[in-house]
């Protein structure tokens, strides 16, 4: 991800804090701040802060999850079997409607979604 001017300034302020706390001397601050100023990508900042504790620049912190947006992770990935289980009743309802027209109005086909719902509730 490309860095903005504000993110570069944030990284410089983090380095200044490390100078104030005595973790960096002025020479090392000078060389690191020059690299921060020349950095175009967030990945270029990572080597400058690997040996330093907090504070870290915001560009290196993990992004907070967006509200209302599902996060992609192994834990949250929808597996095909779960998708099929969740959509079995609507699929059965659609099949029942199609069968209703092909069987010329036999209302017993509408028991199909009910049967699928009962079967799926027992599988969970």
mmCIF file of C-alpha atoms in Angstrom, residues 10-93:
data_model
loop_
_atom_site.group_PDB
_atom_site.id
_atom_site.type_symbol
_atom_site.label_atom_id
_atom_site.label_comp_id
_atom_site.label_asym_id
_atom_site.label_seq_id
_atom_site.Cartn_x
_atom_site.Cartn_y
_atom_site.Cartn_z
ATOM 1 C CA UNK A 10 3.270 9.758 11.703
ATOM 2 C CA UNK A 11 6.306 7.521 11.179
ATOM 3 C CA UNK A 12 8.651 10.474 11.759
ATOM 4 C CA UNK A 13 6.804 11.330 14.982
ATOM 5 C CA UNK A 14 7.180 7.727 16.150
ATOM 6 C CA UNK A 15 10.929 7.911 15.474
ATOM 7 C CA UNK A 16 11.108 11.223 17.382
ATOM 8 C CA UNK A 17 9.470 9.535 20.365
ATOM 9 C CA UNK A 18 12.125 6.804 20.268
ATOM 10 C CA UNK A 19 14.822 9.496 20.291
ATOM 11 C CA UNK A 20 13.175 11.189 23.296
ATOM 12 C CA UNK A 21 13.094 7.888 25.200
ATOM 13 C CA UNK A 22 16.736 7.134 24.350
ATOM 14 C CA UNK A 23 16.167 4.138 22.094
ATOM 15 C CA UNK A 24 17.722 5.915 19.090
ATOM 16 C CA UNK A 25 20.660 8.286 18.940
ATOM 17 C CA UNK A 26 20.625 11.311 16.654
ATOM 18 C CA UNK A 27 22.722 9.679 13.924
ATOM 19 C CA UNK A 28 20.436 6.675 13.682
ATOM 20 C CA UNK A 29 17.394 8.960 13.810
ATOM 21 C CA UNK A 30 18.837 10.938 10.888
ATOM 22 C CA UNK A 31 19.372 7.865 8.719
ATOM 23 C CA UNK A 32 15.999 6.345 9.569
ATOM 24 C CA UNK A 33 14.102 9.592 9.086
ATOM 25 C CA UNK A 34 15.705 10.019 5.647
ATOM 26 C CA UNK A 35 14.474 6.526 4.728
ATOM 27 C CA UNK A 36 11.000 7.345 6.068
ATOM 28 C CA UNK A 37 10.878 10.522 3.985
ATOM 29 C CA UNK A 38 11.887 8.594 0.858
ATOM 30 C CA UNK A 39 9.536 5.661 1.492
ATOM 31 C CA UNK A 40 6.733 5.192 -1.004
ATOM 32 C CA UNK A 41 5.235 1.934 0.301
ATOM 33 C CA UNK A 42 4.256 0.884 3.830
ATOM 34 C CA UNK A 43 6.452 -2.196 3.473
ATOM 35 C CA UNK A 44 9.500 0.100 3.278
ATOM 36 C CA UNK A 45 8.795 1.289 6.840
ATOM 37 C CA UNK A 46 8.755 -2.187 8.384
ATOM 38 C CA UNK A 47 12.560 -2.687 8.544
ATOM 39 C CA UNK A 48 12.935 0.720 10.203
ATOM 40 C CA UNK A 49 10.750 -0.284 13.159
ATOM 41 C CA UNK A 50 11.405 -4.025 13.609
ATOM 42 C CA UNK A 51 13.844 -3.483 16.486
ATOM 43 C CA UNK A 52 11.723 -0.821 18.194
ATOM 44 C CA UNK A 53 8.731 -1.267 20.521
ATOM 45 C CA UNK A 54 5.627 0.932 20.479
ATOM 46 C CA UNK A 55 4.885 3.540 19.315
ATOM 47 C CA UNK A 56 4.735 2.328 15.753
ATOM 48 C CA UNK A 57 3.450 4.286 12.773
ATOM 49 C CA UNK A 58 -0.202 3.770 11.936
ATOM 50 C CA UNK A 59 0.755 2.449 8.482
ATOM 51 C CA UNK A 60 2.312 -0.611 10.169
ATOM 52 C CA UNK A 61 -0.592 -1.344 12.508
ATOM 53 C CA UNK A 62 -3.209 -3.892 11.453
ATOM 54 C CA UNK A 63 -6.292 -2.317 9.964
ATOM 55 C CA UNK A 64 -9.393 -2.423 12.182
ATOM 56 C CA UNK A 65 -12.275 -4.424 10.748
ATOM 57 C CA UNK A 66 -14.786 -2.417 8.778
ATOM 58 C CA UNK A 67 -18.245 -2.453 10.361
ATOM 59 C CA UNK A 68 -20.680 -4.546 8.396
ATOM 60 C CA UNK A 69 -17.975 -6.133 6.244
ATOM 61 C CA UNK A 70 -17.208 -9.807 6.704
ATOM 62 C CA UNK A 71 -13.543 -10.504 7.303
ATOM 63 C CA UNK A 72 -11.870 -13.158 5.182
ATOM 64 C CA UNK A 73 -10.224 -15.677 7.415
ATOM 65 C CA UNK A 74 -10.087 -19.422 7.750
ATOM 66 C CA UNK A 75 -12.484 -19.179 10.671
ATOM 67 C CA UNK A 76 -15.093 -17.089 8.811
ATOM 68 C CA UNK A 77 -14.875 -18.679 5.369
ATOM 69 C CA UNK A 78 -18.174 -20.119 4.229
ATOM 70 C CA UNK A 79 -17.702 -23.761 3.383
ATOM 71 C CA UNK A 80 -19.795 -25.241 0.588
ATOM 72 C CA UNK A 81 -21.527 -27.706 2.946
ATOM 73 C CA UNK A 82 -22.598 -24.857 5.250
ATOM 74 C CA UNK A 83 -23.843 -22.847 2.290
ATOM 75 C CA UNK A 84 -25.842 -25.814 1.044
ATOM 76 C CA UNK A 85 -27.321 -26.406 4.495
ATOM 77 C CA UNK A 86 -28.342 -22.758 4.830
ATOM 78 C CA UNK A 87 -29.889 -22.631 1.382
ATOM 79 C CA UNK A 88 -31.565 -26.067 1.347
ATOM 80 C CA UNK A 89 -35.031 -24.843 2.326
ATOM 81 C CA UNK A 90 -35.163 -21.992 -0.223
ATOM 82 C CA UNK A 91 -33.936 -24.389 -2.913
ATOM 83 C CA UNK A 92 -36.589 -26.921 -1.887
ATOM 84 C CA UNK A 93 -39.245 -24.188 -2.025
#
